Amino acid sequence: MIKFAETVLNGLAMGSVYALIALGFVVIFKASGVMNFAHGSLLLFGGYVVARLHDGIGFIPAVLVGATLAAALAGLVQLLAARGLRGAEVHTLTILTIGVDVLLNTELNRRVGADYLTMGDPWGAEVMRFGGITVADARIAGIAVAVAVIGAFFAAFRWSRWGLSMRAAAADPEAAPLMGIRLERVRLIAWCVAGALAAVAAVFLAAFPAPGLDRTTGQIALTAFPAAILGGMDSAVGALVGSLVIGLTTAMAAGYQGQLSALGSGIPDVAPYLVMVLVLLVRPNGLFGSKELTRV
């Protein structure tokens, strides 16, 4: 029972971090219709900035700088794509993000090398024990920070002018400009928000019990991608629910890997995609995705 409780708590913690990444996928897709495959590189970039700066300026300032620079880099990618490929199809922009991911990953891998970079977080390797359950302080902090950040995101999405503009643009991108909504500005802010969320997620992906930030950390964003698909690419609530499902699934597969040995040693890596496929077989648009109606 204690092992089950620890597994669930760790799954919720990882799901909370995945939610930060999945929201980035969703907010970009809602604003511009693009699946941003460079999201993992943006995450790695934000984490790399924090790892390099925390010794000199402190942990919290380093996180703020990392999130700001990741947001700026994401905005730059959007601006270059918007200006260089004006009028291009959405799938062309999606392919462009793959090229951006290759370029960023190559340079970041060269800089990180084979090292594990520490994030300088104040939780270190401390653990919390209650009722026989042991959980890392970094995991508890990850849940708390994710709840605060996601709550702020949903508040802005619901009540800010940008949130209203984005919802209008997502509902009808052709009518929105006629109502005075500047689509390019909405898309730029969406990309910047996604970049900042990715940088915050990187901090907790590299925190204890992980050994630190390495060149494969950005690939963890691929685990959050099924969460976004599972919940529905046009649903922020779906991204949150899908992330918790994927987090719990991954934690359960890892925690009970011995009992699942008949399925192979790599079941924790496959489990998120298996759940995604099973859900999509029943609900092709995801758990909360909206169905597109075409009038003929």
JSON list of C-alpha atoms in Angstrom, two decimals, residues 5-155:
[
{"chain": "A", "resi": 5, "resn": "ALA", "atom": "CA", "xyz": [0.86, 5.63, -2.53]},
{"chain": "A", "resi": 6, "resn": "GLU", "atom": "CA", "xyz": [4.44, 6.65, -3.33]},
{"chain": "A", "resi": 7, "resn": "THR", "atom": "CA", "xyz": [3.96, 5.64, -6.97]},
{"chain": "A", "resi": 8, "resn": "VAL", "atom": "CA", "xyz": [0.76, 7.66, -7.26]},
{"chain": "A", "resi": 9, "resn": "LEU", "atom": "CA", "xyz": [2.36, 10.71, -5.64]},
{"chain": "A", "resi": 10, "resn": "ASN", "atom": "CA", "xyz": [5.38, 10.50, -7.95]},
{"chain": "A", "resi": 11, "resn": "GLY", "atom": "CA", "xyz": [3.03, 10.06, -10.91]},
{"chain": "A", "resi": 12, "resn": "LEU", "atom": "CA", "xyz": [1.08, 13.18, -9.95]},
{"chain": "A", "resi": 13, "resn": "ALA", "atom": "CA", "xyz": [4.34, 15.10, -9.55]},
{"chain": "A", "resi": 14, "resn": "MET", "atom": "CA", "xyz": [5.59, 14.08, -13.00]},
{"chain": "A", "resi": 15, "resn": "GLY", "atom": "CA", "xyz": [2.15, 14.67, -14.48]},
{"chain": "A", "resi": 16, "resn": "SER", "atom": "CA", "xyz": [2.20, 18.22, -13.11]},
{"chain": "A", "resi": 17, "resn": "VAL", "atom": "CA", "xyz": [5.52, 18.89, -14.83]},
{"chain": "A", "resi": 18, "resn": "TYR", "atom": "CA", "xyz": [4.29, 17.25, -18.03]},
{"chain": "A", "resi": 19, "resn": "ALA", "atom": "CA", "xyz": [1.30, 19.60, -17.88]},
{"chain": "A", "resi": 20, "resn": "LEU", "atom": "CA", "xyz": [3.61, 22.61, -18.19]},
{"chain": "A", "resi": 21, "resn": "ILE", "atom": "CA", "xyz": [5.09, 21.10, -21.35]},
{"chain": "A", "resi": 22, "resn": "ALA", "atom": "CA", "xyz": [1.78, 19.90, -22.79]},
{"chain": "A", "resi": 23, "resn": "LEU", "atom": "CA", "xyz": [0.23, 23.35, -22.27]},
{"chain": "A", "resi": 24, "resn": "GLY", "atom": "CA", "xyz": [3.03, 24.73, -24.43]},
{"chain": "A", "resi": 25, "resn": "PHE", "atom": "CA", "xyz": [2.11, 22.35, -27.24]},
{"chain": "A", "resi": 26, "resn": "VAL", "atom": "CA", "xyz": [-1.58, 23.22, -26.91]},
{"chain": "A", "resi": 27, "resn": "VAL", "atom": "CA", "xyz": [-1.27, 27.00, -26.65]},
{"chain": "A", "resi": 28, "resn": "ILE", "atom": "CA", "xyz": [0.85, 27.14, -29.83]},
{"chain": "A", "resi": 29, "resn": "PHE", "atom": "CA", "xyz": [-1.53, 24.82, -31.66]},
{"chain": "A", "resi": 30, "resn": "LYS", "atom": "CA", "xyz": [-4.58, 26.85, -30.63]},
{"chain": "A", "resi": 31, "resn": "ALA", "atom": "CA", "xyz": [-2.96, 30.10, -31.68]},
{"chain": "A", "resi": 32, "resn": "SER", "atom": "CA", "xyz": [-1.32, 29.08, -34.95]},
{"chain": "A", "resi": 33, "resn": "GLY", "atom": "CA", "xyz": [-2.32, 25.51, -35.76]},
{"chain": "A", "resi": 34, "resn": "VAL", "atom": "CA", "xyz": [1.35, 24.43, -35.63]},
{"chain": "A", "resi": 35, "resn": "MET", "atom": "CA", "xyz": [2.66, 21.37, -33.79]},
{"chain": "A", "resi": 36, "resn": "ASN", "atom": "CA", "xyz": [5.91, 22.71, -32.41]},
{"chain": "A", "resi": 37, "resn": "PHE", "atom": "CA", "xyz": [8.46, 19.90, -32.57]},
{"chain": "A", "resi": 38, "resn": "ALA", "atom": "CA", "xyz": [11.16, 22.31, -31.38]},
{"chain": "A", "resi": 39, "resn": "HIS", "atom": "CA", "xyz": [9.57, 22.41, -27.95]},
{"chain": "A", "resi": 40, "resn": "GLY", "atom": "CA", "xyz": [12.07, 19.93, -26.51]},
{"chain": "A", "resi": 41, "resn": "SER", "atom": "CA", "xyz": [14.96, 22.11, -27.64]},
{"chain": "A", "resi": 42, "resn": "LEU", "atom": "CA", "xyz": [13.38, 25.17, -26.05]},
{"chain": "A", "resi": 43, "resn": "LEU", "atom": "CA", "xyz": [13.04, 23.21, -22.82]},
{"chain": "A", "resi": 44, "resn": "LEU", "atom": "CA", "xyz": [16.69, 22.17, -22.95]},
{"chain": "A", "resi": 45, "resn": "PHE", "atom": "CA", "xyz": [17.75, 25.74, -23.72]},
{"chain": "A", "resi": 46, "resn": "GLY", "atom": "CA", "xyz": [15.85, 27.16, -20.74]},
{"chain": "A", "resi": 47, "resn": "GLY", "atom": "CA", "xyz": [17.29, 24.52, -18.43]},
{"chain": "A", "resi": 48, "resn": "TYR", "atom": "CA", "xyz": [20.81, 25.11, -19.76]},
{"chain": "A", "resi": 49, "resn": "VAL", "atom": "CA", "xyz": [20.56, 28.84, -19.02]},
{"chain": "A", "resi": 50, "resn": "VAL", "atom": "CA", "xyz": [19.42, 28.14, -15.44]},
{"chain": "A", "resi": 51, "resn": "ALA", "atom": "CA", "xyz": [22.23, 25.60, -14.93]},
{"chain": "A", "resi": 52, "resn": "ARG", "atom": "CA", "xyz": [24.89, 28.04, -16.11]},
{"chain": "A", "resi": 53, "resn": "LEU", "atom": "CA", "xyz": [23.63, 31.12, -14.26]},
{"chain": "A", "resi": 54, "resn": "HIS", "atom": "CA", "xyz": [22.50, 29.89, -10.84]},
{"chain": "A", "resi": 55, "resn": "ASP", "atom": "CA", "xyz": [25.99, 29.99, -9.31]},
{"chain": "A", "resi": 56, "resn": "GLY", "atom": "CA", "xyz": [26.44, 33.65, -10.19]},
{"chain": "A", "resi": 57, "resn": "ILE", "atom": "CA", "xyz": [23.01, 35.20, -9.65]},
{"chain": "A", "resi": 58, "resn": "GLY", "atom": "CA", "xyz": [21.10, 32.69, -7.51]},
{"chain": "A", "resi": 59, "resn": "PHE", "atom": "CA", "xyz": [18.47, 30.09, -8.28]},
{"chain": "A", "resi": 60, "resn": "ILE", "atom": "CA", "xyz": [15.28, 32.18, -8.58]},
{"chain": "A", "resi": 61, "resn": "PRO", "atom": "CA", "xyz": [16.88, 34.95, -10.70]},
{"chain": "A", "resi": 62, "resn": "ALA", "atom": "CA", "xyz": [18.40, 32.23, -12.91]},
{"chain": "A", "resi": 63, "resn": "VAL", "atom": "CA", "xyz": [14.97, 30.65, -13.42]},
{"chain": "A", "resi": 64, "resn": "LEU", "atom": "CA", "xyz": [13.48, 34.05, -14.31]},
{"chain": "A", "resi": 65, "resn": "VAL", "atom": "CA", "xyz": [16.28, 34.73, -16.79]},
{"chain": "A", "resi": 66, "resn": "GLY", "atom": "CA", "xyz": [16.01, 31.23, -18.23]},
{"chain": "A", "resi": 67, "resn": "ALA", "atom": "CA", "xyz": [12.24, 31.52, -18.70]},
{"chain": "A", "resi": 68, "resn": "THR", "atom": "CA", "xyz": [12.63, 34.99, -20.26]},
{"chain": "A", "resi": 69, "resn": "LEU", "atom": "CA", "xyz": [15.31, 33.88, -22.72]},
{"chain": "A", "resi": 70, "resn": "ALA", "atom": "CA", "xyz": [13.39, 30.71, -23.63]},
{"chain": "A", "resi": 71, "resn": "ALA", "atom": "CA", "xyz": [10.30, 32.85, -24.25]},
{"chain": "A", "resi": 72, "resn": "ALA", "atom": "CA", "xyz": [12.36, 35.24, -26.39]},
{"chain": "A", "resi": 73, "resn": "LEU", "atom": "CA", "xyz": [13.86, 32.37, -28.39]},
{"chain": "A", "resi": 74, "resn": "ALA", "atom": "CA", "xyz": [10.42, 30.84, -28.97]},
{"chain": "A", "resi": 75, "resn": "GLY", "atom": "CA", "xyz": [9.11, 34.25, -30.06]},
{"chain": "A", "resi": 76, "resn": "LEU", "atom": "CA", "xyz": [12.07, 34.64, -32.42]},
{"chain": "A", "resi": 77, "resn": "VAL", "atom": "CA", "xyz": [11.29, 31.29, -34.03]},
{"chain": "A", "resi": 78, "resn": "GLN", "atom": "CA", "xyz": [7.69, 32.39, -34.54]},
{"chain": "A", "resi": 79, "resn": "LEU", "atom": "CA", "xyz": [8.70, 35.75, -36.00]},
{"chain": "A", "resi": 80, "resn": "LEU", "atom": "CA", "xyz": [11.17, 34.19, -38.43]},
{"chain": "A", "resi": 81, "resn": "ALA", "atom": "CA", "xyz": [8.60, 31.62, -39.50]},
{"chain": "A", "resi": 82, "resn": "ALA", "atom": "CA", "xyz": [5.86, 34.25, -39.89]},
{"chain": "A", "resi": 83, "resn": "ARG", "atom": "CA", "xyz": [8.05, 36.58, -41.95]},
{"chain": "A", "resi": 84, "resn": "GLY", "atom": "CA", "xyz": [9.98, 34.02, -43.98]},
{"chain": "A", "resi": 85, "resn": "LEU", "atom": "CA", "xyz": [7.04, 31.74, -44.74]},
{"chain": "A", "resi": 86, "resn": "ARG", "atom": "CA", "xyz": [4.18, 34.21, -44.89]},
{"chain": "A", "resi": 87, "resn": "GLY", "atom": "CA", "xyz": [1.16, 32.55, -46.42]},
{"chain": "A", "resi": 88, "resn": "ALA", "atom": "CA", "xyz": [2.68, 29.06, -46.14]},
{"chain": "A", "resi": 89, "resn": "GLU", "atom": "CA", "xyz": [0.56, 26.09, -45.14]},
{"chain": "A", "resi": 90, "resn": "VAL", "atom": "CA", "xyz": [0.48, 25.02, -41.52]},
{"chain": "A", "resi": 91, "resn": "HIS", "atom": "CA", "xyz": [2.23, 21.73, -42.27]},
{"chain": "A", "resi": 92, "resn": "THR", "atom": "CA", "xyz": [5.13, 23.68, -43.78]},
{"chain": "A", "resi": 93, "resn": "LEU", "atom": "CA", "xyz": [5.58, 25.60, -40.53]},
{"chain": "A", "resi": 94, "resn": "THR", "atom": "CA", "xyz": [5.39, 22.34, -38.59]},
{"chain": "A", "resi": 95, "resn": "ILE", "atom": "CA", "xyz": [8.21, 20.89, -40.70]},
{"chain": "A", "resi": 96, "resn": "LEU", "atom": "CA", "xyz": [10.17, 24.09, -40.10]},
{"chain": "A", "resi": 97, "resn": "THR", "atom": "CA", "xyz": [10.05, 23.47, -36.34]},
{"chain": "A", "resi": 98, "resn": "ILE", "atom": "CA", "xyz": [11.71, 20.09, -36.93]},
{"chain": "A", "resi": 99, "resn": "GLY", "atom": "CA", "xyz": [14.61, 21.87, -38.63]},
{"chain": "A", "resi": 100, "resn": "VAL", "atom": "CA", "xyz": [14.83, 24.37, -35.78]},
{"chain": "A", "resi": 101, "resn": "ASP", "atom": "CA", "xyz": [14.86, 21.49, -33.31]},
{"chain": "A", "resi": 102, "resn": "VAL", "atom": "CA", "xyz": [17.79, 19.84, -35.10]},
{"chain": "A", "resi": 103, "resn": "LEU", "atom": "CA", "xyz": [19.82, 23.07, -35.12]},
{"chain": "A", "resi": 104, "resn": "LEU", "atom": "CA", "xyz": [19.15, 23.94, -31.48]},
{"chain": "A", "resi": 105, "resn": "ASN", "atom": "CA", "xyz": [19.70, 20.39, -30.27]},
{"chain": "A", "resi": 106, "resn": "THR", "atom": "CA", "xyz": [23.02, 20.11, -32.10]},
{"chain": "A", "resi": 107, "resn": "GLU", "atom": "CA", "xyz": [24.40, 23.28, -30.53]},
{"chain": "A", "resi": 108, "resn": "LEU", "atom": "CA", "xyz": [23.04, 22.54, -27.05]},
{"chain": "A", "resi": 109, "resn": "ASN", "atom": "CA", "xyz": [24.36, 18.98, -27.14]},
{"chain": "A", "resi": 110, "resn": "ARG", "atom": "CA", "xyz": [27.79, 20.36, -28.00]},
{"chain": "A", "resi": 111, "resn": "ARG", "atom": "CA", "xyz": [27.67, 22.76, -25.06]},
{"chain": "A", "resi": 112, "resn": "VAL", "atom": "CA", "xyz": [26.29, 20.30, -22.52]},
{"chain": "A", "resi": 113, "resn": "GLY", "atom": "CA", "xyz": [28.45, 17.40, -23.67]},
{"chain": "A", "resi": 114, "resn": "ALA", "atom": "CA", "xyz": [28.42, 14.26, -21.54]},
{"chain": "A", "resi": 115, "resn": "ASP", "atom": "CA", "xyz": [28.05, 16.17, -18.26]},
{"chain": "A", "resi": 116, "resn": "TYR", "atom": "CA", "xyz": [25.13, 16.40, -15.86]},
{"chain": "A", "resi": 117, "resn": "LEU", "atom": "CA", "xyz": [24.47, 20.05, -15.01]},
{"chain": "A", "resi": 118, "resn": "THR", "atom": "CA", "xyz": [23.02, 20.89, -11.62]},
{"chain": "A", "resi": 119, "resn": "MET", "atom": "CA", "xyz": [20.15, 23.36, -11.44]},
{"chain": "A", "resi": 120, "resn": "GLY", "atom": "CA", "xyz": [21.11, 24.86, -8.06]},
{"chain": "A", "resi": 121, "resn": "ASP", "atom": "CA", "xyz": [17.61, 24.30, -6.71]},
{"chain": "A", "resi": 122, "resn": "PRO", "atom": "CA", "xyz": [17.16, 24.79, -2.95]},
{"chain": "A", "resi": 123, "resn": "TRP", "atom": "CA", "xyz": [15.58, 21.35, -2.41]},
{"chain": "A", "resi": 124, "resn": "GLY", "atom": "CA", "xyz": [18.68, 19.35, -3.27]},
{"chain": "A", "resi": 125, "resn": "ALA", "atom": "CA", "xyz": [18.39, 15.66, -2.36]},
{"chain": "A", "resi": 126, "resn": "GLU", "atom": "CA", "xyz": [16.10, 16.28, 0.61]},
{"chain": "A", "resi": 127, "resn": "VAL", "atom": "CA", "xyz": [13.14, 13.95, 1.07]},
{"chain": "A", "resi": 128, "resn": "MET", "atom": "CA", "xyz": [9.91, 14.20, 3.02]},
{"chain": "A", "resi": 129, "resn": "ARG", "atom": "CA", "xyz": [8.53, 11.30, 5.06]},
{"chain": "A", "resi": 130, "resn": "PHE", "atom": "CA", "xyz": [4.97, 11.00, 6.32]},
{"chain": "A", "resi": 131, "resn": "GLY", "atom": "CA", "xyz": [2.91, 7.94, 7.11]},
{"chain": "A", "resi": 132, "resn": "GLY", "atom": "CA", "xyz": [5.70, 5.67, 5.88]},
{"chain": "A", "resi": 133, "resn": "ILE", "atom": "CA", "xyz": [5.69, 7.40, 2.48]},
{"chain": "A", "resi": 134, "resn": "THR", "atom": "CA", "xyz": [8.93, 8.89, 1.19]},
{"chain": "A", "resi": 135, "resn": "VAL", "atom": "CA", "xyz": [8.92, 11.51, -1.55]},
{"chain": "A", "resi": 136, "resn": "ALA", "atom": "CA", "xyz": [11.55, 13.96, -2.75]},
{"chain": "A", "resi": 137, "resn": "ASP", "atom": "CA", "xyz": [11.08, 17.60, -1.74]},
{"chain": "A", "resi": 138, "resn": "ALA", "atom": "CA", "xyz": [11.70, 18.56, -5.37]},
{"chain": "A", "resi": 139, "resn": "ARG", "atom": "CA", "xyz": [8.64, 16.53, -6.40]},
{"chain": "A", "resi": 140, "resn": "ILE", "atom": "CA", "xyz": [6.44, 18.32, -3.85]},
{"chain": "A", "resi": 141, "resn": "ALA", "atom": "CA", "xyz": [7.84, 21.66, -4.99]},
{"chain": "A", "resi": 142, "resn": "GLY", "atom": "CA", "xyz": [7.16, 20.67, -8.60]},
{"chain": "A", "resi": 143, "resn": "ILE", "atom": "CA", "xyz": [3.49, 20.06, -7.82]},
{"chain": "A", "resi": 144, "resn": "ALA", "atom": "CA", "xyz": [3.17, 23.37, -5.94]},
{"chain": "A", "resi": 145, "resn": "VAL", "atom": "CA", "xyz": [4.90, 25.41, -8.66]},
{"chain": "A", "resi": 146, "resn": "ALA", "atom": "CA", "xyz": [2.98, 23.68, -11.44]},
{"chain": "A", "resi": 147, "resn": "VAL", "atom": "CA", "xyz": [-0.35, 24.37, -9.69]},
{"chain": "A", "resi": 148, "resn": "ALA", "atom": "CA", "xyz": [0.57, 28.05, -9.25]},
{"chain": "A", "resi": 149, "resn": "VAL", "atom": "CA", "xyz": [1.82, 28.52, -12.81]},
{"chain": "A", "resi": 150, "resn": "ILE", "atom": "CA", "xyz": [-1.04, 26.60, -14.42]},
{"chain": "A", "resi": 151, "resn": "GLY", "atom": "CA", "xyz": [-3.54, 28.50, -12.26]},
{"chain": "A", "resi": 152, "resn": "ALA", "atom": "CA", "xyz": [-2.04, 31.80, -13.43]},
{"chain": "A", "resi": 153, "resn": "PHE", "atom": "CA", "xyz": [-2.18, 30.57, -17.03]},
{"chain": "A", "resi": 154, "resn": "PHE", "atom": "CA", "xyz": [-5.85, 29.63, -16.83]},
{"chain": "A", "resi": 155, "resn": "ALA", "atom": "CA", "xyz": [-6.69, 32.93, -15.11]}
]
